[in-house]
């Protein structure tokens, strides 16, 4: 029995065949009579800006929800590993890479996160050109290869290449297809579908951190990593049929979006938004990297409890993503984002006074809940300030490219601020750095909110 997708795919294929008979190869038929030189100039502009014509989203059905399931599995691997780096940071500092400084070790995790975002932004045109199948195959291969190679690593440069570079490149190639495929298949239910996909972040973090804690004690580091690699491989293999089913219509080349929009540099709201994401990202990642290390070295907890504090934080981020989305629906994205940044900044500064395990557990849970909005809300906030939705992807990519640098340097700077005194590690530099960056980000968001309200004149809920 034919599904709604089969009908839409057939209709899109017939439309594309008719278009190919009328045009050659990129411009609409109404421009075919133009002078070739003028046509080439106009084609380059429209090819970068116009969105490809695709069938209307079915907004449900088997194939559509398979895309959600496939994206969920992808996010378990790419973001789950990124958020669980705090477990690796603690192990590397005490065991595998004990001769390296905490700042040097944190570069491994930040390079992985930076490549995930940067390559994800740059790979957008590849998706538009119809290379999403190749991106899925190559991206998953690099992620699994990086994990397996990590199990053989003994030196810093080996870990850096395997976990930081190889896994980061693979994750970046998977970042766009997993989200774009879901966006194409949903309209009214897009927020729900995206929420399910995003929940893979918390699930992946909890699973991988728990495995790391349990298996390193019994099986050792190499076989722990290999076991995690087999889980990642299984998730990748399951994601292939889920993401590729019924998507042959997307394989045809389409018009790629522009990577750079010079007019954005003269847009005040765009510049303020980029400052907001830059400063919030500077302070966001550091606590995730140092929660286990602080619990073990400062509070004297066991290795297991230290890692489970990170698990609690990652698990709380799942509810934080849902909660911030609900609040943003009623209060506006920018207001919610500002409240999350301010609350996270205050919480990070309160971290300075924590000396008890029970208090730090509460801090870890609250941190995961409040800081979750710092990642999920910005995209929705950007849509509300963008003057031209046809350039939304281009401008958001430009902003995230700048913000990714903050992801790269935030944790290493925090690590460089760690000090040893009387045999104990002093974390006050990390705490003040994270809190100060988030408070600057909150102040920038306040400016963005004022400018947006003044510019749009639609009330305070923006």
JSON list of N, CA and C in Angstrom, two decimals, residues 99-167:
[
{"chain": "A", "resi": 99, "resn": "UNK", "atom": "N", "xyz": [50.99, 13.30, 32.73]},
{"chain": "A", "resi": 99, "resn": "UNK", "atom": "CA", "xyz": [52.11, 14.22, 32.54]},
{"chain": "A", "resi": 99, "resn": "UNK", "atom": "C", "xyz": [51.68, 15.50, 31.82]},
{"chain": "A", "resi": 100, "resn": "UNK", "atom": "N", "xyz": [50.45, 15.54, 31.29]},
{"chain": "A", "resi": 100, "resn": "UNK", "atom": "CA", "xyz": [49.94, 16.72, 30.59]},
{"chain": "A", "resi": 100, "resn": "UNK", "atom": "C", "xyz": [49.11, 17.58, 31.54]},
{"chain": "A", "resi": 101, "resn": "UNK", "atom": "N", "xyz": [49.08, 18.87, 31.28]},
{"chain": "A", "resi": 101, "resn": "UNK", "atom": "CA", "xyz": [48.32, 19.79, 32.13]},
{"chain": "A", "resi": 101, "resn": "UNK", "atom": "C", "xyz": [46.82, 19.67, 31.83]},
{"chain": "A", "resi": 102, "resn": "UNK", "atom": "N", "xyz": [45.97, 20.03, 32.80]},
{"chain": "A", "resi": 102, "resn": "UNK", "atom": "CA", "xyz": [44.52, 20.01, 32.55]},
{"chain": "A", "resi": 102, "resn": "UNK", "atom": "C", "xyz": [44.11, 20.87, 31.36]},
{"chain": "A", "resi": 103, "resn": "UNK", "atom": "N", "xyz": [44.80, 22.01, 31.17]},
{"chain": "A", "resi": 103, "resn": "UNK", "atom": "CA", "xyz": [44.49, 22.89, 30.05]},
{"chain": "A", "resi": 103, "resn": "UNK", "atom": "C", "xyz": [44.79, 22.20, 28.72]},
{"chain": "A", "resi": 104, "resn": "UNK", "atom": "N", "xyz": [45.93, 21.51, 28.64]},
{"chain": "A", "resi": 104, "resn": "UNK", "atom": "CA", "xyz": [46.29, 20.80, 27.41]},
{"chain": "A", "resi": 104, "resn": "UNK", "atom": "C", "xyz": [45.29, 19.68, 27.12]},
{"chain": "A", "resi": 105, "resn": "UNK", "atom": "N", "xyz": [44.88, 18.97, 28.16]},
{"chain": "A", "resi": 105, "resn": "UNK", "atom": "CA", "xyz": [43.93, 17.87, 27.98]},
{"chain": "A", "resi": 105, "resn": "UNK", "atom": "C", "xyz": [42.58, 18.39, 27.50]},
{"chain": "A", "resi": 106, "resn": "UNK", "atom": "N", "xyz": [42.15, 19.54, 28.03]},
{"chain": "A", "resi": 106, "resn": "UNK", "atom": "CA", "xyz": [40.84, 20.07, 27.65]},
{"chain": "A", "resi": 106, "resn": "UNK", "atom": "C", "xyz": [40.79, 20.47, 26.18]},
{"chain": "A", "resi": 107, "resn": "UNK", "atom": "N", "xyz": [41.97, 20.74, 25.57]},
{"chain": "A", "resi": 107, "resn": "UNK", "atom": "CA", "xyz": [41.99, 21.06, 24.14]},
{"chain": "A", "resi": 107, "resn": "UNK", "atom": "C", "xyz": [41.42, 19.91, 23.31]},
{"chain": "A", "resi": 108, "resn": "UNK", "atom": "N", "xyz": [41.58, 18.69, 23.79]},
{"chain": "A", "resi": 108, "resn": "UNK", "atom": "CA", "xyz": [41.07, 17.52, 23.05]},
{"chain": "A", "resi": 108, "resn": "UNK", "atom": "C", "xyz": [39.55, 17.62, 22.91]},
{"chain": "A", "resi": 109, "resn": "UNK", "atom": "N", "xyz": [38.87, 17.88, 24.03]},
{"chain": "A", "resi": 109, "resn": "UNK", "atom": "CA", "xyz": [37.42, 17.97, 24.00]},
{"chain": "A", "resi": 109, "resn": "UNK", "atom": "C", "xyz": [36.91, 19.20, 23.29]},
{"chain": "A", "resi": 110, "resn": "UNK", "atom": "N", "xyz": [37.60, 20.33, 23.43]},
{"chain": "A", "resi": 110, "resn": "UNK", "atom": "CA", "xyz": [37.12, 21.55, 22.79]},
{"chain": "A", "resi": 110, "resn": "UNK", "atom": "C", "xyz": [37.35, 21.52, 21.29]},
{"chain": "A", "resi": 111, "resn": "UNK", "atom": "N", "xyz": [38.45, 20.92, 20.83]},
{"chain": "A", "resi": 111, "resn": "UNK", "atom": "CA", "xyz": [38.65, 20.78, 19.39]},
{"chain": "A", "resi": 111, "resn": "UNK", "atom": "C", "xyz": [37.57, 19.89, 18.79]},
{"chain": "A", "resi": 112, "resn": "UNK", "atom": "N", "xyz": [37.20, 18.84, 19.50]},
{"chain": "A", "resi": 112, "resn": "UNK", "atom": "CA", "xyz": [36.13, 17.97, 19.04]},
{"chain": "A", "resi": 112, "resn": "UNK", "atom": "C", "xyz": [34.82, 18.76, 18.90]},
{"chain": "A", "resi": 113, "resn": "UNK", "atom": "N", "xyz": [34.46, 19.55, 19.92]},
{"chain": "A", "resi": 113, "resn": "UNK", "atom": "CA", "xyz": [33.23, 20.34, 19.87]},
{"chain": "A", "resi": 113, "resn": "UNK", "atom": "C", "xyz": [33.31, 21.43, 18.81]},
{"chain": "A", "resi": 114, "resn": "UNK", "atom": "N", "xyz": [34.49, 22.04, 18.66]},
{"chain": "A", "resi": 114, "resn": "UNK", "atom": "CA", "xyz": [34.67, 23.11, 17.67]},
{"chain": "A", "resi": 114, "resn": "UNK", "atom": "C", "xyz": [34.51, 22.59, 16.25]},
{"chain": "A", "resi": 115, "resn": "UNK", "atom": "N", "xyz": [35.13, 21.45, 15.96]},
{"chain": "A", "resi": 115, "resn": "UNK", "atom": "CA", "xyz": [35.01, 20.86, 14.63]},
{"chain": "A", "resi": 115, "resn": "UNK", "atom": "C", "xyz": [33.57, 20.41, 14.37]},
{"chain": "A", "resi": 116, "resn": "UNK", "atom": "N", "xyz": [32.91, 19.91, 15.40]},
{"chain": "A", "resi": 116, "resn": "UNK", "atom": "CA", "xyz": [31.51, 19.50, 15.24]},
{"chain": "A", "resi": 116, "resn": "UNK", "atom": "C", "xyz": [30.67, 20.67, 14.73]},
{"chain": "A", "resi": 117, "resn": "UNK", "atom": "N", "xyz": [30.83, 21.84, 15.35]},
{"chain": "A", "resi": 117, "resn": "UNK", "atom": "CA", "xyz": [30.03, 23.01, 14.96]},
{"chain": "A", "resi": 117, "resn": "UNK", "atom": "C", "xyz": [30.51, 23.59, 13.64]},
{"chain": "A", "resi": 118, "resn": "UNK", "atom": "N", "xyz": [31.83, 23.78, 13.49]},
{"chain": "A", "resi": 118, "resn": "UNK", "atom": "CA", "xyz": [32.37, 24.44, 12.31]},
{"chain": "A", "resi": 118, "resn": "UNK", "atom": "C", "xyz": [32.15, 23.62, 11.05]},
{"chain": "A", "resi": 119, "resn": "UNK", "atom": "N", "xyz": [32.50, 22.35, 11.08]},
{"chain": "A", "resi": 119, "resn": "UNK", "atom": "CA", "xyz": [32.30, 21.49, 9.92]},
{"chain": "A", "resi": 119, "resn": "UNK", "atom": "C", "xyz": [30.82, 21.34, 9.63]},
{"chain": "A", "resi": 120, "resn": "UNK", "atom": "N", "xyz": [30.00, 21.32, 10.70]},
{"chain": "A", "resi": 120, "resn": "UNK", "atom": "CA", "xyz": [28.56, 21.24, 10.50]},
{"chain": "A", "resi": 120, "resn": "UNK", "atom": "C", "xyz": [28.03, 22.43, 9.72]},
{"chain": "A", "resi": 121, "resn": "UNK", "atom": "N", "xyz": [28.52, 23.63, 10.03]},
{"chain": "A", "resi": 121, "resn": "UNK", "atom": "CA", "xyz": [28.10, 24.83, 9.31]},
{"chain": "A", "resi": 121, "resn": "UNK", "atom": "C", "xyz": [28.58, 24.79, 7.86]},
{"chain": "A", "resi": 122, "resn": "UNK", "atom": "N", "xyz": [29.84, 24.44, 7.65]},
{"chain": "A", "resi": 122, "resn": "UNK", "atom": "CA", "xyz": [30.41, 24.44, 6.31]},
{"chain": "A", "resi": 122, "resn": "UNK", "atom": "C", "xyz": [29.85, 23.33, 5.43]},
{"chain": "A", "resi": 123, "resn": "UNK", "atom": "N", "xyz": [29.31, 22.29, 6.03]},
{"chain": "A", "resi": 123, "resn": "UNK", "atom": "CA", "xyz": [28.80, 21.16, 5.24]},
{"chain": "A", "resi": 123, "resn": "UNK", "atom": "C", "xyz": [27.37, 21.39, 4.75]},
{"chain": "A", "resi": 124, "resn": "UNK", "atom": "N", "xyz": [26.75, 22.51, 5.12]},
{"chain": "A", "resi": 124, "resn": "UNK", "atom": "CA", "xyz": [25.40, 22.80, 4.66]},
{"chain": "A", "resi": 124, "resn": "UNK", "atom": "C", "xyz": [25.24, 22.75, 3.15]},
{"chain": "A", "resi": 125, "resn": "UNK", "atom": "N", "xyz": [26.12, 23.42, 2.39]},
{"chain": "A", "resi": 125, "resn": "UNK", "atom": "CA", "xyz": [26.01, 23.35, 0.93]},
{"chain": "A", "resi": 125, "resn": "UNK", "atom": "C", "xyz": [26.15, 21.93, 0.37]},
{"chain": "A", "resi": 126, "resn": "UNK", "atom": "N", "xyz": [26.94, 21.08, 1.03]},
{"chain": "A", "resi": 126, "resn": "UNK", "atom": "CA", "xyz": [27.05, 19.69, 0.58]},
{"chain": "A", "resi": 126, "resn": "UNK", "atom": "C", "xyz": [25.70, 18.98, 0.69]},
{"chain": "A", "resi": 127, "resn": "UNK", "atom": "N", "xyz": [24.98, 19.27, 1.75]},
{"chain": "A", "resi": 127, "resn": "UNK", "atom": "CA", "xyz": [23.64, 18.69, 1.90]},
{"chain": "A", "resi": 127, "resn": "UNK", "atom": "C", "xyz": [22.72, 19.19, 0.80]},
{"chain": "A", "resi": 128, "resn": "UNK", "atom": "N", "xyz": [22.79, 20.49, 0.52]},
{"chain": "A", "resi": 128, "resn": "UNK", "atom": "CA", "xyz": [21.95, 21.05, -0.54]},
{"chain": "A", "resi": 128, "resn": "UNK", "atom": "C", "xyz": [22.28, 20.46, -1.90]},
{"chain": "A", "resi": 129, "resn": "UNK", "atom": "N", "xyz": [23.52, 20.07, -2.11]},
{"chain": "A", "resi": 129, "resn": "UNK", "atom": "CA", "xyz": [23.94, 19.50, -3.39]},
{"chain": "A", "resi": 129, "resn": "UNK", "atom": "C", "xyz": [23.57, 18.03, -3.53]},
{"chain": "A", "resi": 130, "resn": "UNK", "atom": "N", "xyz": [22.99, 17.45, -2.50]},
{"chain": "A", "resi": 130, "resn": "UNK", "atom": "CA", "xyz": [22.54, 16.07, -2.59]},
{"chain": "A", "resi": 130, "resn": "UNK", "atom": "C", "xyz": [23.53, 15.04, -2.10]},
{"chain": "A", "resi": 131, "resn": "UNK", "atom": "N", "xyz": [24.55, 15.47, -1.33]},
{"chain": "A", "resi": 131, "resn": "UNK", "atom": "CA", "xyz": [25.58, 14.54, -0.86]},
{"chain": "A", "resi": 131, "resn": "UNK", "atom": "C", "xyz": [25.30, 14.02, 0.55]},
{"chain": "A", "resi": 132, "resn": "UNK", "atom": "N", "xyz": [24.03, 14.06, 0.97]},
{"chain": "A", "resi": 132, "resn": "UNK", "atom": "CA", "xyz": [23.76, 13.69, 2.36]},
{"chain": "A", "resi": 132, "resn": "UNK", "atom": "C", "xyz": [24.07, 12.22, 2.63]},
{"chain": "A", "resi": 133, "resn": "UNK", "atom": "N", "xyz": [23.90, 11.35, 1.63]},
{"chain": "A", "resi": 133, "resn": "UNK", "atom": "CA", "xyz": [24.25, 9.94, 1.83]},
{"chain": "A", "resi": 133, "resn": "UNK", "atom": "C", "xyz": [25.74, 9.78, 2.12]},
{"chain": "A", "resi": 134, "resn": "UNK", "atom": "N", "xyz": [26.55, 10.43, 1.31]},
{"chain": "A", "resi": 134, "resn": "UNK", "atom": "CA", "xyz": [28.00, 10.35, 1.51]},
{"chain": "A", "resi": 134, "resn": "UNK", "atom": "C", "xyz": [28.39, 10.92, 2.86]},
{"chain": "A", "resi": 135, "resn": "UNK", "atom": "N", "xyz": [27.73, 12.00, 3.28]},
{"chain": "A", "resi": 135, "resn": "UNK", "atom": "CA", "xyz": [28.03, 12.61, 4.57]},
{"chain": "A", "resi": 135, "resn": "UNK", "atom": "C", "xyz": [27.69, 11.66, 5.72]},
{"chain": "A", "resi": 136, "resn": "UNK", "atom": "N", "xyz": [26.58, 10.95, 5.59]},
{"chain": "A", "resi": 136, "resn": "UNK", "atom": "CA", "xyz": [26.20, 10.00, 6.64]},
{"chain": "A", "resi": 136, "resn": "UNK", "atom": "C", "xyz": [27.19, 8.85, 6.73]},
{"chain": "A", "resi": 137, "resn": "UNK", "atom": "N", "xyz": [27.58, 8.31, 5.58]},
{"chain": "A", "resi": 137, "resn": "UNK", "atom": "CA", "xyz": [28.52, 7.18, 5.59]},
{"chain": "A", "resi": 137, "resn": "UNK", "atom": "C", "xyz": [29.89, 7.59, 6.11]},
{"chain": "A", "resi": 138, "resn": "UNK", "atom": "N", "xyz": [30.43, 8.68, 5.55]},
{"chain": "A", "resi": 138, "resn": "UNK", "atom": "CA", "xyz": [31.77, 9.12, 5.94]},
{"chain": "A", "resi": 138, "resn": "UNK", "atom": "C", "xyz": [31.79, 9.61, 7.38]},
{"chain": "A", "resi": 139, "resn": "UNK", "atom": "N", "xyz": [30.77, 10.36, 7.79]},
{"chain": "A", "resi": 139, "resn": "UNK", "atom": "CA", "xyz": [30.72, 10.88, 9.15]},
{"chain": "A", "resi": 139, "resn": "UNK", "atom": "C", "xyz": [30.68, 9.77, 10.20]},
{"chain": "A", "resi": 140, "resn": "UNK", "atom": "N", "xyz": [29.81, 8.80, 10.00]},
{"chain": "A", "resi": 140, "resn": "UNK", "atom": "CA", "xyz": [29.73, 7.68, 10.95]},
{"chain": "A", "resi": 140, "resn": "UNK", "atom": "C", "xyz": [31.01, 6.85, 10.95]},
{"chain": "A", "resi": 141, "resn": "UNK", "atom": "N", "xyz": [31.61, 6.68, 9.77]},
{"chain": "A", "resi": 141, "resn": "UNK", "atom": "CA", "xyz": [32.87, 5.93, 9.70]},
{"chain": "A", "resi": 141, "resn": "UNK", "atom": "C", "xyz": [33.96, 6.62, 10.50]},
{"chain": "A", "resi": 142, "resn": "UNK", "atom": "N", "xyz": [34.07, 7.95, 10.37]},
{"chain": "A", "resi": 142, "resn": "UNK", "atom": "CA", "xyz": [35.11, 8.69, 11.09]},
{"chain": "A", "resi": 142, "resn": "UNK", "atom": "C", "xyz": [34.86, 8.66, 12.60]},
{"chain": "A", "resi": 143, "resn": "UNK", "atom": "N", "xyz": [33.59, 8.76, 13.02]},
{"chain": "A", "resi": 143, "resn": "UNK", "atom": "CA", "xyz": [33.29, 8.72, 14.46]},
{"chain": "A", "resi": 143, "resn": "UNK", "atom": "C", "xyz": [33.69, 7.36, 15.05]},
{"chain": "A", "resi": 144, "resn": "UNK", "atom": "N", "xyz": [33.27, 6.28, 14.41]},
{"chain": "A", "resi": 144, "resn": "UNK", "atom": "CA", "xyz": [33.59, 4.94, 14.92]},
{"chain": "A", "resi": 144, "resn": "UNK", "atom": "C", "xyz": [35.09, 4.67, 14.82]},
{"chain": "A", "resi": 145, "resn": "UNK", "atom": "N", "xyz": [35.71, 5.11, 13.72]},
{"chain": "A", "resi": 145, "resn": "UNK", "atom": "CA", "xyz": [37.17, 4.93, 13.57]},
{"chain": "A", "resi": 145, "resn": "UNK", "atom": "C", "xyz": [37.91, 5.67, 14.69]},
{"chain": "A", "resi": 146, "resn": "UNK", "atom": "N", "xyz": [37.48, 6.90, 14.98]},
{"chain": "A", "resi": 146, "resn": "UNK", "atom": "CA", "xyz": [38.14, 7.67, 16.03]},
{"chain": "A", "resi": 146, "resn": "UNK", "atom": "C", "xyz": [38.03, 6.99, 17.39]},
{"chain": "A", "resi": 147, "resn": "UNK", "atom": "N", "xyz": [36.86, 6.41, 17.69]},
{"chain": "A", "resi": 147, "resn": "UNK", "atom": "CA", "xyz": [36.68, 5.72, 18.97]},
{"chain": "A", "resi": 147, "resn": "UNK", "atom": "C", "xyz": [37.59, 4.49, 19.05]},
{"chain": "A", "resi": 148, "resn": "UNK", "atom": "N", "xyz": [37.61, 3.70, 17.98]},
{"chain": "A", "resi": 148, "resn": "UNK", "atom": "CA", "xyz": [38.44, 2.48, 17.98]},
{"chain": "A", "resi": 148, "resn": "UNK", "atom": "C", "xyz": [39.92, 2.81, 18.06]},
{"chain": "A", "resi": 149, "resn": "UNK", "atom": "N", "xyz": [40.34, 3.85, 17.37]},
{"chain": "A", "resi": 149, "resn": "UNK", "atom": "CA", "xyz": [41.75, 4.26, 17.43]},
{"chain": "A", "resi": 149, "resn": "UNK", "atom": "C", "xyz": [42.10, 4.80, 18.82]},
{"chain": "A", "resi": 150, "resn": "UNK", "atom": "N", "xyz": [41.12, 5.42, 19.49]},
{"chain": "A", "resi": 150, "resn": "UNK", "atom": "CA", "xyz": [41.35, 5.92, 20.85]},
{"chain": "A", "resi": 150, "resn": "UNK", "atom": "C", "xyz": [41.72, 4.78, 21.79]},
{"chain": "A", "resi": 151, "resn": "UNK", "atom": "N", "xyz": [41.15, 3.60, 21.56]},
{"chain": "A", "resi": 151, "resn": "UNK", "atom": "CA", "xyz": [41.44, 2.46, 22.44]},
{"chain": "A", "resi": 151, "resn": "UNK", "atom": "C", "xyz": [42.89, 2.01, 22.34]},
{"chain": "A", "resi": 152, "resn": "UNK", "atom": "N", "xyz": [43.59, 2.43, 21.28]},
{"chain": "A", "resi": 152, "resn": "UNK", "atom": "CA", "xyz": [45.00, 2.06, 21.09]},
{"chain": "A", "resi": 152, "resn": "UNK", "atom": "C", "xyz": [45.97, 3.15, 21.52]},
{"chain": "A", "resi": 153, "resn": "UNK", "atom": "N", "xyz": [45.43, 4.31, 21.91]},
{"chain": "A", "resi": 153, "resn": "UNK", "atom": "CA", "xyz": [46.28, 5.48, 22.16]},
{"chain": "A", "resi": 153, "resn": "UNK", "atom": "C", "xyz": [46.95, 5.40, 23.53]},
{"chain": "A", "resi": 154, "resn": "UNK", "atom": "N", "xyz": [48.19, 5.88, 23.55]},
{"chain": "A", "resi": 154, "resn": "UNK", "atom": "CA", "xyz": [48.96, 5.96, 24.80]},
{"chain": "A", "resi": 154, "resn": "UNK", "atom": "C", "xyz": [49.62, 7.32, 25.00]},
{"chain": "A", "resi": 155, "resn": "UNK", "atom": "N", "xyz": [49.73, 8.10, 23.92]},
{"chain": "A", "resi": 155, "resn": "UNK", "atom": "CA", "xyz": [50.38, 9.41, 23.97]},
{"chain": "A", "resi": 155, "resn": "UNK", "atom": "C", "xyz": [49.35, 10.52, 23.73]},
{"chain": "A", "resi": 156, "resn": "UNK", "atom": "N", "xyz": [49.71, 11.73, 24.16]},
{"chain": "A", "resi": 156, "resn": "UNK", "atom": "CA", "xyz": [48.79, 12.87, 24.03]},
{"chain": "A", "resi": 156, "resn": "UNK", "atom": "C", "xyz": [48.43, 13.13, 22.58]},
{"chain": "A", "resi": 157, "resn": "UNK", "atom": "N", "xyz": [49.41, 13.16, 21.68]},
{"chain": "A", "resi": 157, "resn": "UNK", "atom": "CA", "xyz": [49.12, 13.50, 20.29]},
{"chain": "A", "resi": 157, "resn": "UNK", "atom": "C", "xyz": [48.24, 12.45, 19.63]},
{"chain": "A", "resi": 158, "resn": "UNK", "atom": "N", "xyz": [48.36, 11.20, 20.08]},
{"chain": "A", "resi": 158, "resn": "UNK", "atom": "CA", "xyz": [47.51, 10.16, 19.53]},
{"chain": "A", "resi": 158, "resn": "UNK", "atom": "C", "xyz": [46.05, 10.37, 19.95]},
{"chain": "A", "resi": 159, "resn": "UNK", "atom": "N", "xyz": [45.85, 10.68, 21.23]},
{"chain": "A", "resi": 159, "resn": "UNK", "atom": "CA", "xyz": [44.50, 10.93, 21.73]},
{"chain": "A", "resi": 159, "resn": "UNK", "atom": "C", "xyz": [43.91, 12.17, 21.05]},
{"chain": "A", "resi": 160, "resn": "UNK", "atom": "N", "xyz": [44.73, 13.19, 20.87]},
{"chain": "A", "resi": 160, "resn": "UNK", "atom": "CA", "xyz": [44.27, 14.42, 20.23]},
{"chain": "A", "resi": 160, "resn": "UNK", "atom": "C", "xyz": [43.77, 14.15, 18.82]},
{"chain": "A", "resi": 161, "resn": "UNK", "atom": "N", "xyz": [44.51, 13.38, 18.05]},
{"chain": "A", "resi": 161, "resn": "UNK", "atom": "CA", "xyz": [44.12, 13.10, 16.66]},
{"chain": "A", "resi": 161, "resn": "UNK", "atom": "C", "xyz": [42.88, 12.20, 16.60]},
{"chain": "A", "resi": 162, "resn": "UNK", "atom": "N", "xyz": [42.83, 11.18, 17.47]},
{"chain": "A", "resi": 162, "resn": "UNK", "atom": "CA", "xyz": [41.73, 10.22, 17.41]},
{"chain": "A", "resi": 162, "resn": "UNK", "atom": "C", "xyz": [40.43, 10.82, 17.94]},
{"chain": "A", "resi": 163, "resn": "UNK", "atom": "N", "xyz": [40.49, 11.36, 19.17]},
{"chain": "A", "resi": 163, "resn": "UNK", "atom": "CA", "xyz": [39.27, 11.85, 19.81]},
{"chain": "A", "resi": 163, "resn": "UNK", "atom": "C", "xyz": [38.93, 13.28, 19.40]},
{"chain": "A", "resi": 164, "resn": "UNK", "atom": "N", "xyz": [39.94, 14.12, 19.29]},
{"chain": "A", "resi": 164, "resn": "UNK", "atom": "CA", "xyz": [39.69, 15.51, 18.96]},
{"chain": "A", "resi": 164, "resn": "UNK", "atom": "C", "xyz": [39.41, 15.74, 17.49]},
{"chain": "A", "resi": 165, "resn": "UNK", "atom": "N", "xyz": [40.33, 15.29, 16.62]},
{"chain": "A", "resi": 165, "resn": "UNK", "atom": "CA", "xyz": [40.24, 15.61, 15.20]},
{"chain": "A", "resi": 165, "resn": "UNK", "atom": "C", "xyz": [39.35, 14.63, 14.44]},
{"chain": "A", "resi": 166, "resn": "UNK", "atom": "N", "xyz": [39.63, 13.33, 14.54]},
{"chain": "A", "resi": 166, "resn": "UNK", "atom": "CA", "xyz": [38.89, 12.34, 13.76]},
{"chain": "A", "resi": 166, "resn": "UNK", "atom": "C", "xyz": [37.40, 12.31, 14.15]},
{"chain": "A", "resi": 167, "resn": "UNK", "atom": "N", "xyz": [37.12, 12.23, 15.43]},
{"chain": "A", "resi": 167, "resn": "UNK", "atom": "CA", "xyz": [35.73, 12.20, 15.87]},
{"chain": "A", "resi": 167, "resn": "UNK", "atom": "C", "xyz": [35.05, 13.55, 15.63]}
]
